Amino acid sequence: MTQALTSKKIVILEEESVTFPQGFKAGGLHCGIKRKRLDLGYIVSEKPAVAAGVYTTNIFQAAPLLVTQESIAKENKIQAIIVNSGNANACTGEQGLKDAYEMQKGFAAELGVQEHLVAVTSTGVIGELLPMDKVNSGIKQILDKENENELFFKQAILTTDTCIKQIAVQLQIDGKTISIGGAAKGSGMIHPNMATMLGFVTTDANIAHEDLLFALKDVTNQTFNMITVDGDTSTNDMVLVMANGLAENNPLTKDHPDWEVFKEGLKIVCESLAKKIARDGEGATKLVEVQVNGAFNTAEASAVGKSIISSNLVKTAIYGTDPNWGRIVTAAGYSGVPLEPNKLKVSIGTYTVFENGLPSSFVEEDVKQYLEQENVKIYIDLNQGDSSATAWGCDLTYDYVKINASYRT
Amino acid sequence: MTQALTSKKIVILEEESVTFPQGFKAGGLHCGIKRKRLDLGYIVSEKPAVAAGVYTTNIFQAAPLLVTQESIAKENKIQAIIVNSGNANACTGEQGLKDAYEMQKGFAAELGVQEHLVAVTSTGVIGELLPMDKVNSGIKQILDKENENELFFKQAILTTDTCIKQIAVQLQIDGKTISIGGAAKGSGMIHPNMATMLGFVTTDANIAHEDLLFALKDVTNQTFNMITVDGDTSTNDMVLVMANGLAENNPLTKDHPDWEVFKEGLKIVCESLAKKIARDGEGATKLVEVQVNGAFNTAEASAVGKSIISSNLVKTAIYGTDPNWGRIVTAAGYSGVPLEPNKLKVSIGTYTVFENGLPSSFVEEDVKQYLEQENVKIYIDLNQGDSSATAWGCDLTYDYVKINASYRT
């Protein structure tokens, strides 16, 4: 699909991010939640932007998620996002909720906008109160010119991440240039249905709230909800999109002739960020992609893909460059999908390893060599229908254990 | 419950196993599937025994499971079990099925019993054909007197296990002494709903097939289906029970006054074996028990327990002796159970770490010290109802990754 739409001129810009669309600025600083690294960031739109969000399914939603959802509900718009790392403000009770409101109020005052136009997000350790003196003094300085820098923002949202995650695309719609930019963080507690990941997407497209939310949910299901690092769904995940309309295209609705172009652009941004999160999974050395074809429906294709990408045994085998198709077949078999063993085909890269209920003859050394690459693709064909899905994850390594036996989430 | 029933004289014998009940013998030898260790074992009852089995829910059921289920279905009895380790005979197609039948036929001939009275089980590498010359020659010698030894049987079923797993109990019913003995193997690919685990239970109780199966299913749901090592459900799991009736009690039915005593005895055997499998999880250094109370129903209690015991983040935290209650709360929160955050109470050992939606004040060093023990207990109270469940698992360590990055399942 990406290929086909390239003719519609979707330009992908790997080095751009949330301030690429018109009318957005971003920045960050070190306020002291973390010892040394940047820990407070912002995105601001020059005018209120139509907003849409998707949130963790974990029943323990952190305080900032409650505040942000409530605020967006008021008029489906936000103008700014304030985000801290190093502390999740989760399981912090009444005081945590007060602190989230205080962050919102403080940043709104600095900006001179209504409080409900500021979204609040946090990521980091669970169950500790935010050091509000540090956060408040950070908020007072964060709009200073020397802190306005998109890179500072991208750095300020990281926790155990080893690198920043960014992407932008440019589309032509109604003779106007529309841009969509994204930044994300996420490394551990990553699992389908949102995880300790935060995604921030900005666009200058003109689009109504309900259409933006519809597009975001659909795209999230195919991208952020198809990655896993460790099967744990966190308390703090969210993806926020701000659309400030400065591109002045005709409003994008499902009936707009270029609706699919916009959605494809949004998908490219979200998929790119999702894959970058999976690749940067705690301790990971490889990005693993599982493509499932031939399913009766998308839900079944997704279930098989997620089952394989979540298997600790598959993940350790890939780390050990072991062409262990038995574990892949086993994980497909316990996915809950009524697949037919004798129709299943499994390939690792271009090597068919299982077909017609039996292992294929392949040269072990060739597949081992393929698995030594940083990007590993596994293809599953259920040979039952026409539906497909793709899931992304990473290998399971000594370093995953090391990081998580010592790091306090 | 165990406590209460002890008055009914359930005697627990940790050093006994499958040949403790009257009329059973067992043995094993090295036939050459593995390089050096024992790899072929048997249990034989002196008369046909009422049989019941539970099997993996994985859609890829291995050949021996098909043969065993088909055989038991004939008259709900078996007289013998032949089992090999080192090769799972799974994903081996038509030839694999032929090989499983050949094992059955060969051992039936040695015993002089009908073929369908022999159950066949296998565990080990997936997708390789059994070396039938070695297996056949092993079967020809296995009944020789020098191979008859319960210890050889218990050793012959192991794969990555580091120790044998056994238990027996003795009950008094109808003035007769009834014994139940068990042996099991299992270390990796262990997850609720059966895993690469095999369980063998023998009893001299007099009981009909449907009652035995009812009791086995109920007990399995509370024991073998409540353990996890790595979340992977294997192709080969089964638990078989043989009841040869030699104790000559009145038939045990649900109306028998001592029905609950028998079920409790069976549960003690299965729970003990299940916990031994969890403790011997690949690379594990600790047995972790999660007790969930105060749930609306057992299914919800089980779901919360399994969610916590399956979390890689909880498992690595326990390995690192980190009192990381945030990960426990998070795992409860994504279990899918509609629990109320403010009612949840979490204790690690005797230390309350989370209550009323907030972390409790506890001395970190005390809980850290508690977590250094080999047996770790986590107590969850949902404070919503009266139902309970217990789940068992183990910590996630460097050695888990090491074992699975190199061992070919």
PDB file of C-alpha atoms in Angstrom, chain A residues 57-60 91-93 126-127 189 230-235 282 311-313 316-317 319-320 322-327 329-330 333-334 337-339 341 344 354 357-359 364 396-398 400-402 404-405 407-409, chain B residues 57-60 91-93 126-127 189 230-235 282 311-313 316-317 319-320 322-327 329-330 333-334 337-339 341 344 354 357-359 364 396-398 400-402 404-405 407-409:
ATOM      1  CA  THR A  57      -6.236  -0.515  28.688  1.00  0.00           C
ATOM      2  CA  ASN A  58      -4.649  -1.116  32.093  1.00  0.00           C
ATOM      3  CA  ILE A  59      -7.200  -0.628  34.843  1.00  0.00           C
ATOM      4  CA  PHE A  60      -4.630   1.352  36.803  1.00  0.00           C
ATOM      5  CA  CYS A  91      -0.564   4.667  41.826  1.00  0.00           C
ATOM      6  CA  THR A  92      -0.114   7.977  43.593  1.00  0.00           C
ATOM      7  CA  GLY A  93      -3.725   8.500  44.731  1.00  0.00           C
ATOM      8  CA  ILE A 126       5.439   3.909  39.475  1.00  0.00           C
ATOM      9  CA  GLY A 127       4.202   4.798  42.957  1.00  0.00           C
ATOM     10  CA  MET A 189       6.577  -2.761  29.574  1.00  0.00           C
ATOM     11  CA  ASP A 230       7.703  -8.090  27.138  1.00  0.00           C
ATOM     12  CA  GLY A 231       3.964  -8.587  27.265  1.00  0.00           C
ATOM     13  CA  ASP A 232       3.416  -6.056  30.014  1.00  0.00           C
ATOM     14  CA  THR A 233       0.799  -3.338  29.452  1.00  0.00           C
ATOM     15  CA  SER A 234       1.698  -0.257  31.426  1.00  0.00           C
ATOM     16  CA  THR A 235      -0.332   2.258  33.398  1.00  0.00           C
ATOM     17  CA  GLU A 282      15.098  -3.385  26.626  1.00  0.00           C
ATOM     18  CA  SER A 311       6.838 -15.999  22.877  1.00  0.00           C
ATOM     19  CA  ASN A 312       9.864 -15.913  25.160  1.00  0.00           C
ATOM     20  CA  LEU A 313      11.047 -19.109  23.505  1.00  0.00           C
ATOM     21  CA  THR A 316      15.457 -16.312  22.902  1.00  0.00           C
ATOM     22  CA  ALA A 317      15.872 -18.546  19.837  1.00  0.00           C
ATOM     23  CA  TYR A 319      18.747 -14.020  20.047  1.00  0.00           C
ATOM     24  CA  GLY A 320      20.667 -17.298  19.762  1.00  0.00           C
ATOM     25  CA  ASP A 322      18.629 -20.655  16.179  1.00  0.00           C
ATOM     26  CA  PRO A 323      16.245 -21.457  13.263  1.00  0.00           C
ATOM     27  CA  ASN A 324      13.875 -23.025  15.763  1.00  0.00           C
ATOM     28  CA  TRP A 325      10.712 -23.257  13.669  1.00  0.00           C
ATOM     29  CA  GLY A 326       9.224 -25.653  16.253  1.00  0.00           C
ATOM     30  CA  ARG A 327       8.785 -22.802  18.702  1.00  0.00           C
ATOM     31  CA  VAL A 329       4.736 -23.378  15.080  1.00  0.00           C
ATOM     32  CA  THR A 330       4.015 -24.022  18.763  1.00  0.00           C
ATOM     33  CA  GLY A 333      -0.732 -23.366  17.767  1.00  0.00           C
ATOM     34  CA  TYR A 334      -1.581 -21.851  21.146  1.00  0.00           C
ATOM     35  CA  VAL A 337      -6.904 -19.320  16.347  1.00  0.00           C
ATOM     36  CA  PRO A 338      -8.448 -22.438  14.726  1.00  0.00           C
ATOM     37  CA  LEU A 339      -5.721 -22.863  12.144  1.00  0.00           C
ATOM     38  CA  PRO A 341      -1.763 -27.586  11.010  1.00  0.00           C
ATOM     39  CA  LEU A 344       0.463 -23.721   7.788  1.00  0.00           C
ATOM     40  CA  PHE A 354       7.742 -25.636   7.721  1.00  0.00           C
ATOM     41  CA  GLY A 357       2.551 -30.181   8.608  1.00  0.00           C
ATOM     42  CA  LEU A 358       6.231 -31.046   8.258  1.00  0.00           C
ATOM     43  CA  PRO A 359       9.595 -29.334   8.563  1.00  0.00           C
ATOM     44  CA  GLU A 364      20.519 -24.753   8.832  1.00  0.00           C
ATOM     45  CA  LEU A 396      15.049 -11.621  24.508  1.00  0.00           C
ATOM     46  CA  THR A 397      18.594 -11.265  25.784  1.00  0.00           C
ATOM     47  CA  TYR A 398      20.735 -11.376  28.896  1.00  0.00           C
ATOM     48  CA  TYR A 400      16.758  -7.674  29.250  1.00  0.00           C
ATOM     49  CA  VAL A 401      17.122  -9.630  32.470  1.00  0.00           C
ATOM     50  CA  LYS A 402      19.943  -7.415  33.638  1.00  0.00           C
ATOM     51  CA  ASN A 404      14.878  -5.437  34.678  1.00  0.00           C
ATOM     52  CA  ALA A 405      16.425  -7.177  37.634  1.00  0.00           C
ATOM     53  CA  TYR A 407      15.896  -0.986  37.146  1.00  0.00           C
ATOM     54  CA  ARG A 408      12.905   0.150  39.206  1.00  0.00           C
ATOM     55  CA  THR A 409       9.921   0.822  36.913  1.00  0.00           C
TER      56      THR A 409
ATOM     57  CA  THR B  57      -4.762 -27.186  24.217  1.00  0.00           C
ATOM     58  CA  ASN B  58      -2.169 -26.459  21.524  1.00  0.00           C
ATOM     59  CA  ILE B  59      -3.654 -27.055  18.092  1.00  0.00           C
ATOM     60  CA  PHE B  60      -0.483 -28.884  17.100  1.00  0.00           C
ATOM     61  CA  CYS B  91       5.209 -31.958  13.744  1.00  0.00           C
ATOM     62  CA  THR B  92       6.380 -35.225  12.261  1.00  0.00           C
ATOM     63  CA  GLY B  93       3.373 -35.921   9.988  1.00  0.00           C
ATOM     64  CA  ILE B 126      10.040 -30.902  17.936  1.00  0.00           C
ATOM     65  CA  GLY B 127      10.081 -31.834  14.249  1.00  0.00           C
ATOM     66  CA  MET B 189       7.491 -24.287  27.583  1.00  0.00           C
ATOM     67  CA  ASP B 230       7.461 -18.926  30.201  1.00  0.00           C
ATOM     68  CA  GLY B 231       3.960 -18.606  28.840  1.00  0.00           C
ATOM     69  CA  ASP B 232       4.462 -21.160  26.098  1.00  0.00           C
ATOM     70  CA  THR B 233       1.960 -24.010  25.801  1.00  0.00           C
ATOM     71  CA  SER B 234       3.627 -27.018  24.266  1.00  0.00           C
ATOM     72  CA  THR B 235       2.509 -29.611  21.745  1.00  0.00           C
ATOM     73  CA  GLU B 282      14.496 -23.236  33.195  1.00  0.00           C
ATOM     74  CA  SER B 311       4.828 -11.085  33.896  1.00  0.00           C
ATOM     75  CA  ASN B 312       8.441 -10.996  32.743  1.00  0.00           C
ATOM     76  CA  LEU B 313       8.851  -7.748  34.655  1.00  0.00           C
ATOM     77  CA  THR B 316      12.938 -10.336  36.707  1.00  0.00           C
ATOM     78  CA  ALA B 317      12.206  -8.101  39.720  1.00  0.00           C
ATOM     79  CA  TYR B 319      15.216 -12.478  40.525  1.00  0.00           C
ATOM     80  CA  GLY B 320      16.756  -9.114  41.397  1.00  0.00           C
ATOM     81  CA  ASP B 322      13.489  -5.887  44.067  1.00  0.00           C
ATOM     82  CA  PRO B 323      10.243  -5.230  46.024  1.00  0.00           C
ATOM     83  CA  ASN B 324       8.751  -3.761  42.864  1.00  0.00           C
ATOM     84  CA  TRP B 325       5.067  -3.706  43.797  1.00  0.00           C
ATOM     85  CA  GLY B 326       4.388  -1.373  40.842  1.00  0.00           C
ATOM     86  CA  ARG B 327       4.943  -4.239  38.417  1.00  0.00           C
ATOM     87  CA  VAL B 329      -0.102  -3.887  40.489  1.00  0.00           C
ATOM     88  CA  THR B 330       0.399  -3.249  36.772  1.00  0.00           C
ATOM     89  CA  GLY B 333      -4.378  -4.157  36.147  1.00  0.00           C
ATOM     90  CA  TYR B 334      -3.992  -5.693  32.681  1.00  0.00           C
ATOM     91  CA  VAL B 337     -10.453  -8.536  35.484  1.00  0.00           C
ATOM     92  CA  PRO B 338     -12.596  -5.506  36.472  1.00  0.00           C
ATOM     93  CA  LEU B 339     -10.907  -4.956  39.807  1.00  0.00           C
ATOM     94  CA  PRO B 341      -7.785  -0.031  42.140  1.00  0.00           C
ATOM     95  CA  LEU B 344      -6.570  -3.807  45.961  1.00  0.00           C
ATOM     96  CA  PHE B 354       0.173  -1.531  48.404  1.00  0.00           C
ATOM     97  CA  GLY B 357      -4.661   2.748  45.807  1.00  0.00           C
ATOM     98  CA  LEU B 358      -1.342   3.788  47.344  1.00  0.00           C
ATOM     99  CA  PRO B 359       2.012   2.274  48.191  1.00  0.00           C
ATOM    100  CA  GLU B 364      12.615  -1.757  51.581  1.00  0.00           C
ATOM    101  CA  LEU B 396      13.329 -15.031  35.108  1.00  0.00           C
ATOM    102  CA  THR B 397      17.106 -15.198  35.070  1.00  0.00           C
ATOM    103  CA  TYR B 398      20.153 -14.957  32.851  1.00  0.00           C
ATOM    104  CA  TYR B 400      16.705 -18.855  31.227  1.00  0.00           C
ATOM    105  CA  VAL B 401      18.017 -16.855  28.293  1.00  0.00           C
ATOM    106  CA  LYS B 402      21.181 -18.923  28.136  1.00  0.00           C
ATOM    107  CA  ASN B 404      16.850 -21.140  25.493  1.00  0.00           C
ATOM    108  CA  ALA B 405      19.206 -19.297  23.210  1.00  0.00           C
ATOM    109  CA  TYR B 407      18.866 -25.526  23.504  1.00  0.00           C
ATOM    110  CA  ARG B 408      16.805 -26.772  20.599  1.00  0.00           C
ATOM    111  CA  THR B 409      13.254 -27.624  21.787  1.00  0.00           C
TER     112      THR B 409
END
